[in-house]
XYZ file of C-alpha atoms in Angstrom:
622
model
C 13.925 55.408 -76.450
C 10.039 54.434 -75.580
C 10.464 51.044 -75.090
C 13.078 51.410 -72.517
C 10.932 53.974 -71.530
C 7.945 51.666 -70.883
C 10.507 48.845 -69.526
C 11.412 51.473 -66.478
C 7.784 52.330 -65.780
C 6.369 49.229 -65.745
C 9.675 47.916 -63.290
C 8.865 50.848 -61.003
C 5.647 49.828 -60.906
C 5.639 46.180 -60.631
C 8.140 47.191 -58.112
C 6.240 49.557 -56.266
C 3.194 47.373 -56.352
C 5.616 44.571 -54.475
C 6.706 46.664 -52.226
C 3.350 48.180 -51.217
C 2.247 44.367 -51.203
C 4.559 43.408 -48.745
C 3.915 46.267 -46.693
C 0.461 45.546 -45.770
C 1.154 42.607 -44.513
C 3.202 43.955 -41.835
C 1.513 44.273 -38.702
C 3.041 46.826 -36.073
C 4.060 45.320 -32.957
C 1.284 47.169 -30.237
C -1.867 44.277 -32.669
C 0.314 41.281 -33.195
C -2.723 40.040 -31.533
C -4.833 40.319 -35.120
C -2.304 38.570 -37.280
C -3.778 35.614 -38.308
C -1.370 33.739 -39.717
C -0.308 32.721 -36.598
C -1.997 30.491 -34.240
C -3.011 31.905 -30.734
C -2.878 29.541 -28.117
C -2.890 30.358 -24.372
C 0.270 31.152 -22.088
C 1.118 31.165 -18.782
C 3.336 33.799 -17.487
C 5.270 33.422 -14.098
C 7.640 37.067 -12.871
C 11.574 36.174 -12.122
C 10.581 36.988 -8.617
C 6.606 37.523 -7.042
C 7.801 39.557 -4.178
C 8.714 42.349 -6.642
C 6.682 45.269 -7.268
C 8.863 46.274 -10.673
C 8.085 43.206 -11.745
C 4.715 42.822 -11.966
C 4.361 46.343 -13.025
C 6.403 46.154 -16.162
C 5.166 42.832 -17.224
C 2.089 44.802 -17.175
C 3.401 47.034 -19.380
C 4.725 44.787 -21.932
C 1.802 42.789 -21.944
C -0.533 46.089 -23.048
C 1.736 46.577 -25.712
C 1.240 43.123 -27.256
C -2.207 42.496 -26.599
C -4.852 44.208 -27.933
C -7.950 43.020 -26.824
C -7.101 43.836 -22.465
C -10.297 41.388 -21.364
C -8.366 38.266 -22.335
C -5.273 39.087 -20.147
C -5.778 37.414 -16.584
C -3.783 38.099 -14.307
C -4.233 36.137 -10.568
C -3.149 38.910 -8.061
C -2.246 39.137 -4.888
C -0.833 42.132 -4.170
C -0.692 41.916 -0.189
C 1.718 40.051 2.033
C 1.748 36.665 2.518
C 3.929 35.534 5.868
C 5.528 38.343 5.793
C 6.339 38.190 2.251
C 5.088 40.492 -0.578
C 3.684 38.586 -3.138
C 2.330 40.811 -6.117
C 0.676 38.536 -9.204
C 1.260 34.723 -9.188
C 0.928 34.084 -13.093
C -0.424 35.499 -16.172
C -2.531 33.900 -18.497
C -2.513 35.651 -21.815
C -3.570 34.077 -25.333
C -0.682 34.977 -27.571
C 0.913 33.621 -30.387
C 4.222 32.462 -31.138
C 5.646 35.157 -32.171
C 4.424 37.364 -28.792
C 5.773 34.611 -26.424
C 9.101 35.160 -27.743
C 9.173 38.705 -26.918
C 7.358 37.721 -23.466
C 10.498 35.465 -23.091
C 12.734 38.013 -23.935
C 12.426 40.582 -21.200
C 14.070 40.259 -18.044
C 11.188 40.459 -15.992
C 9.838 37.098 -16.653
C 10.628 34.083 -15.026
C 9.120 31.936 -17.430
C 6.444 31.339 -20.411
C 5.209 28.001 -21.231
C 2.067 27.011 -22.911
C -1.627 26.790 -20.226
C -0.976 23.014 -19.583
C -4.202 20.575 -18.900
C -2.442 17.627 -17.568
C -4.947 16.386 -15.100
C -7.997 15.247 -15.801
C -9.518 14.283 -12.801
C -12.576 12.643 -14.423
C -10.919 9.287 -14.062
C -24.442 33.123 -1.386
C -24.209 32.993 2.678
C -22.230 35.095 5.152
C -18.552 33.054 6.093
C -19.807 31.008 9.329
C -16.686 29.934 10.317
C -17.020 30.450 13.952
C -20.181 29.408 14.488
C -19.241 26.097 15.905
C -18.115 28.159 19.107
C -22.170 28.934 19.695
C -23.479 25.427 19.411
C -24.122 22.431 21.343
C -24.185 18.482 20.745
C -27.388 17.825 19.393
C -27.636 14.034 20.663
C -27.374 11.361 18.738
C -28.654 10.645 14.575
C -29.388 7.690 12.711
C -29.396 6.983 8.944
C -31.237 3.949 8.905
C -29.979 1.238 6.658
C -26.545 2.767 4.960
C -24.291 2.224 3.218
C -20.683 0.299 3.367
C -18.800 2.895 3.858
C -21.110 5.020 6.117
C -21.515 2.146 8.473
C -17.634 2.372 8.035
C -17.461 5.870 9.971
C -19.216 5.098 13.526
C -18.000 1.468 13.395
C -16.419 0.637 17.274
C -13.970 -1.255 17.729
C -16.101 -3.986 19.244
C -18.782 -4.909 16.641
C -18.114 -6.374 12.965
C -19.596 -4.708 9.854
C -22.317 -6.803 9.149
C -23.176 -6.309 12.771
C -24.957 -3.271 12.334
C -27.040 -1.487 9.998
C -26.550 2.422 10.276
C -24.666 5.226 10.282
C -25.058 6.780 13.691
C -24.005 10.246 13.885
C -23.805 13.606 16.106
C -26.866 15.929 14.786
C -24.931 18.800 14.977
C -23.183 17.038 11.412
C -20.206 20.301 11.393
C -22.917 22.925 11.766
C -21.969 26.269 10.370
C -18.209 24.948 9.528
C -16.368 26.208 6.366
C -15.190 23.872 3.894
C -13.618 24.672 0.999
C -13.910 22.211 -2.123
C -11.073 22.925 -4.331
C -12.671 20.783 -8.248
C -14.251 20.603 -10.448
C -17.649 21.920 -9.400
C -20.980 20.840 -8.722
C -24.144 20.389 -9.737
C -26.318 20.981 -6.911
C -29.404 20.509 -8.308
C -28.768 16.772 -7.812
C -30.371 15.654 -4.352
C -28.382 14.319 -2.630
C -27.809 18.486 -2.935
C -30.999 19.158 -2.163
C -33.129 16.212 0.096
C -31.888 16.230 3.622
C -30.600 19.799 5.158
C -30.465 21.217 1.164
C -27.037 21.668 2.084
C -27.739 23.967 -1.560
C -29.349 26.285 -0.052
C -25.805 27.058 2.110
C -22.843 26.818 -0.790
C -21.324 29.565 -1.935
C -18.362 29.697 -5.001
C -15.395 30.686 -5.687
C -13.949 30.730 -9.449
C -10.469 30.107 -10.224
C -8.713 30.028 -13.823
C -5.561 30.209 -16.163
C -7.278 33.472 -19.095
C -7.909 34.009 -22.576
C -11.573 34.439 -21.942
C -14.225 36.531 -19.917
C -14.207 35.294 -16.588
C -15.734 32.718 -16.125
C -18.292 32.045 -13.311
C -20.682 29.580 -14.459
C -22.434 27.104 -11.159
C -21.581 24.567 -13.004
C -19.332 20.828 -13.334
C -18.524 20.216 -16.695
C -16.546 17.200 -15.711
C -17.000 14.254 -17.783
C -17.739 11.982 -14.549
C -18.433 14.778 -12.126
C -15.351 14.600 -9.556
C -16.353 17.910 -7.926
C -19.687 16.775 -7.226
C -19.007 13.178 -5.654
C -16.141 15.415 -3.495
C -18.794 17.590 -1.744
C -21.173 14.473 -1.689
C -18.268 13.121 0.527
C -18.012 15.611 2.508
C -21.439 16.643 3.166
C -24.605 14.938 0.807
C -28.204 13.999 2.403
C -27.333 10.402 1.558
C -23.406 9.923 1.801
C -21.469 12.593 3.088
C -19.664 13.044 6.815
C -20.961 16.139 7.961
C -24.131 16.612 6.419
C -24.914 20.880 7.897
C -21.493 22.480 7.205
C -21.499 25.712 5.276
C -19.490 24.721 1.575
C -17.715 26.314 -0.873
C -17.136 25.172 -3.797
C -14.157 26.299 -5.347
C -14.535 26.028 -9.234
C -10.868 25.320 -11.283
C -12.822 26.409 -14.276
C -9.653 24.344 -16.329
C -8.104 21.544 -15.392
C -4.061 22.649 -14.663
C -1.920 22.985 -12.105
C -1.933 27.426 -13.117
C -6.265 27.084 -12.854
C -5.912 25.572 -9.101
C -3.153 27.616 -7.947
C -5.648 31.212 -8.697
C -8.005 28.764 -6.884
C -5.658 28.483 -3.754
C -5.283 32.751 -4.018
C -9.492 32.561 -3.857
C -9.144 30.873 -1.094
C -6.940 32.743 0.703
C -8.538 36.003 -0.349
C -11.775 34.640 0.912
C -10.479 33.204 4.350
C -8.388 36.195 4.938
C -11.426 38.389 6.289
C -12.764 35.750 8.612
C -8.903 35.370 10.375
C -8.544 39.306 10.657
C -12.264 39.015 12.687
C -11.191 37.017 14.903
C -7.123 35.611 14.866
C -7.864 33.348 17.885
C -11.285 31.411 16.774
C -10.978 31.400 13.474
C -11.040 27.621 11.832
C -11.861 26.040 7.615
C -11.653 22.567 5.851
C -10.019 23.082 2.730
C -10.280 19.695 0.453
C -7.634 19.133 -2.139
C -8.182 15.926 -4.087
C -5.867 17.309 -6.925
C -2.035 16.470 -7.124
C 0.202 17.824 -9.779
C 4.053 16.037 -11.202
C 6.536 17.992 -10.608
C 7.177 18.142 -14.217
C 7.236 20.689 -17.217
C 3.943 19.248 -18.843
C 2.532 20.061 -15.190
C 3.973 23.080 -13.944
C 5.951 24.723 -16.352
C 9.702 25.272 -17.346
C 10.327 26.579 -14.356
C 8.179 24.251 -11.538
C 9.938 25.862 -8.884
C 8.065 29.002 -9.366
C 4.993 27.011 -8.730
C 6.305 25.363 -6.044
C 7.148 28.443 -4.052
C 3.984 29.964 -4.435
C 2.366 27.324 -3.672
C 3.921 26.780 -0.376
C 3.579 29.793 0.223
C 0.201 30.145 0.140
C -0.597 26.674 2.355
C 1.596 28.169 5.125
C -0.178 30.693 5.216
C -3.577 29.653 5.346
C -2.731 26.897 8.192
C -0.964 30.023 10.234
C -4.880 31.012 10.186
C -5.818 28.073 11.352
C -7.137 25.955 8.052
C -6.764 22.379 7.989
C -5.564 20.973 4.690
C -6.412 18.004 3.983
C -5.076 15.669 0.350
C -4.952 12.687 -0.568
C -2.453 10.054 -0.813
C -2.626 9.315 -5.206
C -3.466 5.941 -7.112
C -0.486 3.613 -8.202
C 0.471 0.868 -9.454
C 0.590 -0.484 -6.180
C 0.864 0.780 -2.199
C 4.803 0.912 -3.125
C 4.627 3.232 -5.682
C 5.835 6.707 -3.745
C 3.672 9.688 -3.086
C 5.369 12.050 -5.878
C 2.831 14.865 -6.154
C 2.088 18.179 -4.810
C 1.392 19.428 -2.758
C 1.537 16.039 -0.927
C 5.191 16.122 -1.589
C 4.891 19.090 0.912
C 4.443 17.067 4.055
C 8.299 14.897 3.410
C 9.712 18.433 3.132
C 12.250 19.500 6.183
C 12.939 22.850 8.039
C 11.290 26.472 6.102
C 10.136 23.823 2.841
C 7.929 21.878 4.869
C 4.150 21.876 5.758
C 4.103 19.029 8.599
C 0.394 20.267 8.697
C -1.162 18.667 5.449
C -3.276 15.249 6.419
C -2.090 12.927 3.975
C -4.720 10.246 3.220
C -5.049 6.749 1.891
C -7.797 4.091 1.040
C -9.362 1.078 2.133
C -11.590 -1.255 1.459
C -15.328 -1.815 2.849
C -17.179 -4.026 0.704
C -17.863 -7.948 1.201
C -15.435 -9.144 3.806
C -12.513 -6.883 2.959
C -13.772 -4.293 5.530
C -10.551 -2.180 6.791
C -8.227 -3.900 4.012
C -5.748 -1.647 2.340
C -7.279 -0.662 -1.464
C -4.225 -2.581 -3.446
C -4.177 0.983 -5.004
C -3.742 3.293 -2.170
C 0.442 4.577 -2.253
C 1.234 4.665 1.196
C 3.924 6.453 0.771
C 8.327 5.529 0.830
C 11.332 6.405 2.768
C 12.654 8.380 -0.479
C 10.497 11.658 0.110
C 9.350 11.348 3.507
C 5.602 11.382 2.330
C 3.857 8.682 4.092
C 0.159 8.423 4.831
C -1.054 9.875 8.103
C -4.964 8.340 7.745
C -7.364 6.062 5.786
C -10.212 6.787 4.685
C -12.617 4.474 2.475
C -11.451 4.346 -1.047
C -12.995 1.575 -3.005
C -16.259 0.942 -4.887
C -17.374 3.900 -3.147
C -21.323 5.945 -3.733
C -21.581 9.580 -4.585
C -23.522 11.253 -6.695
C -22.878 12.712 -10.297
C -23.057 15.889 -12.150
C -26.162 14.336 -14.754
C -28.539 14.124 -11.332
C -28.068 10.737 -10.556
C -25.129 8.452 -8.686
C -22.980 6.692 -9.778
C -22.820 3.117 -10.216
C -20.012 0.422 -7.997
C -17.780 -0.394 -11.032
C -16.911 3.917 -11.639
C -15.671 4.775 -8.253
C -12.572 4.715 -6.804
C -9.512 6.282 -5.637
C -7.945 8.083 -2.786
C -9.196 11.797 -3.594
C -12.699 10.147 -1.900
C -10.921 9.170 1.183
C -9.533 12.387 0.884
C -13.245 13.978 0.905
C -14.673 12.038 3.660
C -11.619 13.104 6.084
C -12.280 17.001 5.046
C -15.685 15.741 6.091
C -14.842 14.328 9.821
C -12.440 17.646 10.102
C -15.840 19.256 9.905
C -17.824 16.994 12.024
C -15.353 17.151 15.232
C -14.627 20.798 14.798
C -18.929 20.893 15.076
C -18.792 19.117 18.474
C -18.926 21.835 21.464
C -17.988 18.660 23.251
C -14.510 19.286 21.805
C -14.540 23.376 21.689
C -12.032 22.801 24.332
C -9.923 20.244 23.417
C -9.353 21.398 20.266
C -9.250 24.840 20.761
C -5.564 27.023 21.023
C -4.691 31.270 20.043
C -2.817 30.301 17.259
C -3.146 28.963 14.199
C -1.150 26.411 13.550
C -1.932 24.772 16.517
C -5.416 24.702 16.204
C -4.452 23.211 13.010
C -2.316 20.118 14.586
C -4.510 19.547 17.254
C -7.492 18.916 14.622
C -4.915 16.602 13.368
C -3.858 15.116 16.245
C -7.942 14.027 17.023
C -8.239 12.956 14.029
C -5.362 10.441 14.390
C -5.463 9.516 17.458
C -9.314 8.510 17.155
C -8.622 6.181 13.701
C -7.841 2.418 14.292
C -7.091 -0.331 12.351
C -10.613 -2.408 11.541
C -8.107 -5.162 10.199
C -6.451 -7.221 12.834
C -3.472 -8.776 10.276
C -3.034 -4.277 8.522
C -2.126 -3.128 12.170
C -0.948 -0.538 10.406
C -3.391 0.297 8.018
C -5.794 3.292 10.761
C -8.846 4.599 9.315
C -11.217 7.337 10.915
C -14.103 7.214 13.370
C -16.329 9.840 14.401
C -15.740 8.281 17.893
C -19.884 6.892 17.821
C -21.468 4.034 18.716
C -24.354 2.448 16.622
C -25.473 0.231 19.543
C -26.722 -2.763 18.940
C -28.453 -3.396 22.405
C -31.340 -3.197 20.547
C -32.852 -5.198 17.109
C -32.309 -3.805 13.916
C -35.244 -2.406 13.019
C -37.425 -4.298 10.124
C -36.398 -8.038 11.619
C -38.619 -10.641 12.481
C -39.367 -11.501 15.844
C -39.927 -7.454 17.059
C -40.668 -8.423 20.887
C -36.962 -7.542 21.705
C -36.961 -4.166 20.168
C -36.486 -1.269 22.350
C -35.732 -3.158 25.246
C -32.142 -2.264 26.646
C -29.568 -4.927 27.630
C -29.542 -5.802 30.853
C -26.002 -6.511 31.717
C -24.173 -7.922 35.395
C -20.827 -8.245 35.462
C -17.845 -8.304 38.627
C -15.620 -6.328 37.395
C -17.945 -3.883 37.166
C -19.858 -3.729 40.501
C -20.851 -0.868 41.685
C -19.492 1.425 38.437
C -22.176 2.807 35.522
C -22.351 1.325 32.225
C -23.149 3.457 30.075
C -25.556 1.605 27.061
C -25.648 3.068 23.666
C -28.995 2.717 22.288
C -30.614 3.738 18.865
C -30.379 7.351 19.496
C -30.195 8.682 22.875
C -27.752 7.479 25.880
C -28.918 5.393 28.570
C -26.986 4.796 31.706
C -28.103 1.858 34.274
C -26.815 0.121 37.468
C -25.010 -3.251 37.324
C -26.141 -5.845 39.329
C -23.780 -7.896 41.335
C -24.927 -11.919 39.972
C -21.619 -13.072 38.320
C -21.582 -16.879 36.734
C -21.276 -19.670 38.657
C -17.183 -19.367 37.317
C -16.496 -16.466 38.248
C -16.022 -15.329 34.850
C -17.911 -11.544 33.563
C -21.252 -12.427 31.989
C -23.774 -10.865 30.470
C -27.509 -11.054 29.448
C -29.707 -9.339 27.461
C -33.636 -8.583 28.383
C -35.376 -11.452 26.386
C -32.770 -13.889 28.317
C -29.838 -14.105 25.826
C -27.026 -14.936 27.525
C -23.500 -13.303 26.208
C -19.556 -13.698 27.615
C -17.524 -10.674 27.636
C -14.388 -9.806 25.714
C -12.460 -6.304 26.499
C -9.864 -4.318 25.776
C -8.041 -1.081 26.612
C -8.208 1.647 23.879
C -6.438 5.449 24.582
C -6.695 4.777 28.533
C -10.311 3.283 28.711
C -11.227 0.057 28.836
C -14.249 -1.205 26.576
C -15.937 -4.527 27.448
C -18.075 -5.999 24.859
C -21.326 -8.740 25.213
C -20.395 -11.686 22.408
C -23.701 -14.165 21.748
C -22.931 -17.272 22.662
C -24.927 -20.620 21.598
C -27.373 -20.186 18.672
C -27.662 -16.779 17.872
C -30.656 -15.058 19.279
C -30.397 -11.814 16.902
C -30.341 -11.813 13.147
C -27.195 -10.135 13.452
C -25.256 -13.194 15.554
C -24.027 -10.557 17.483
C -25.324 -8.065 19.709
C -22.985 -5.572 21.991
C -22.925 -3.193 24.774
C -19.557 -0.702 25.770
C -18.839 -0.698 29.483
C -17.044 2.245 30.806
C -15.149 1.426 34.268
C -13.015 4.045 35.836
C -9.734 2.398 37.041
C -9.883 1.022 40.398
C -7.861 2.780 43.427
C -4.603 1.655 43.595
C -4.479 -1.007 46.286
C -1.249 -0.964 48.962
C 2.125 -2.751 48.436
C 1.355 -6.234 48.689
C 2.667 -9.216 46.599
C 0.599 -9.722 43.756
C -0.672 -13.249 41.786
C 0.349 -12.649 37.752
C -2.480 -10.682 36.227
C -4.811 -13.178 34.970
C -4.952 -13.412 31.244
C -7.380 -11.481 29.156
C -10.012 -12.580 26.928
C -9.090 -12.928 23.408
C -10.791 -9.994 21.594
C -13.644 -11.622 19.518
C -13.352 -13.278 15.730
C -15.564 -10.278 13.706
C -18.393 -12.858 12.300
C -18.568 -13.108 8.739
C -21.201 -11.633 6.337
C -22.389 -11.156 2.817
C -23.674 -7.500 1.154
C -26.507 -6.307 2.434
C -28.706 -7.056 -0.926
C -31.071 -5.105 0.268
C -29.668 -2.345 0.310
C -31.454 0.071 -2.188
C -28.616 1.626 -3.475
C -26.278 -0.012 -3.283
C -23.943 2.120 -6.185
C -20.614 3.424 -5.906
C -17.526 4.866 -7.596
C -14.302 3.320 -9.118
C -12.627 1.314 -11.737
C -10.353 2.208 -14.246
C -9.191 5.767 -14.480
C -9.397 6.242 -10.711
C -10.529 9.672 -8.978
């Protein structure tokens, strides 16, 4: 009996002990985040319909019951109408266990839940001043001496080969005050590209897009291994390698390199730009450089990509309706025939309400050695399959730019269409900075302002390679002018001596001649050569023939030296602009004389004297 009672007591004690141990392992449902037997990972949650507030409220309540540390819940909130439709929370970024994720997935208000993606690897404060261009004036011609090839390329006119001049020439307004948003990995503002010259570092503002999982990250840094964001800022506005050196940049740092953080950066831009638009809806303008792209796959966009795609589309369309121009790269592929297959680029080819034809899609060209203007062999150009094609091109191969360690990237490391996109963003800002274009580019409607600027970019671009006439690359419409000898060359006697031009075709009309930093107007003399053909002569006695072509309704002529070259470059030119002659009375006329052939661009070697021949590319592309 005692033995039986003892066995019963032992059995009961063991049973109670086991039960107590099991009970001690149970965790209340509202504290699942504190369990240590499951790993905690960052998840991204989308509502079934971003326009339904009750769904957003229900998801907020659910997360409050699951997560004990509320500071780790990141909600990408819009909470206003976008293009006339309510948008509440784009997504939530929350650290969860797998068990918690299953509970969230089962909620009927949830459209999708996935682990945060990190597919994309790009390492392959002042007031908003978008209205400043309306108050400024053109500043006259500025010159960046002995510029890198890709900088010279931007001011290369029709009549000059890239080896026939040495400088980047631009209007001194240089995009002054135009707001340019640069969504990327951040920037290292201590680099001398941003502290010298116009000291762009002092004008930079910051925004931050992220997924969550930790406290809001507002570090003003670029932590990408190769400084992708630093490079993009440099190509837009850097002292030596920037297109528009006086813009007002906004660095929009994606803290995580994921599609969700990217979406959050667009939300941040929208919230930042909206007050500017509301202040003056008929004049507000900005440029948005988006040098990333995401494929339509679950790995990149989550298990329901349509949710991410629809939210991004709605935000971009709203920004365009408010006068913001958006520039995107075509992407780097195994070859030019590879389709453009990433978002937001794919919006450009979609039809109807899904499409965003206002996007400017950028391809890449080469600018080194004798390949000036050649299509870069890894630049996508688009295919009819999805309707997306490249709008315009810019340098993308062996390009100079700053890195995030304070120096410059070496030539073999910097290549990619994202570089081309950043330069086009700079060019957009440059044109907006010209008061001479203010009437041309203005419209009371924001979308029409965007279309007019896109038209300006496309109609001024031209093909540097006669064998690739469809590969039209950007031009700032300035002319470096070689009526003077380049600096630091032998025989300085001709420096500062403008060319004197005589031509039977220009008699009675003014000739516009570009000098080093100014424009000089001279009156031609009537002194045709014995054969009756146009003739050009320079102050030092050089004699040149004249070639001409008509571009956008304007007749351009140039002087080509004959015999032994007088100047080291072998070619000196002057642009002759003549108004159309009056219409003669009807009478039989002989067939027009054949137009002189355009002179072949002289070939030359790379400039070995360039102090900074270092550029971006190779291996993983930008």
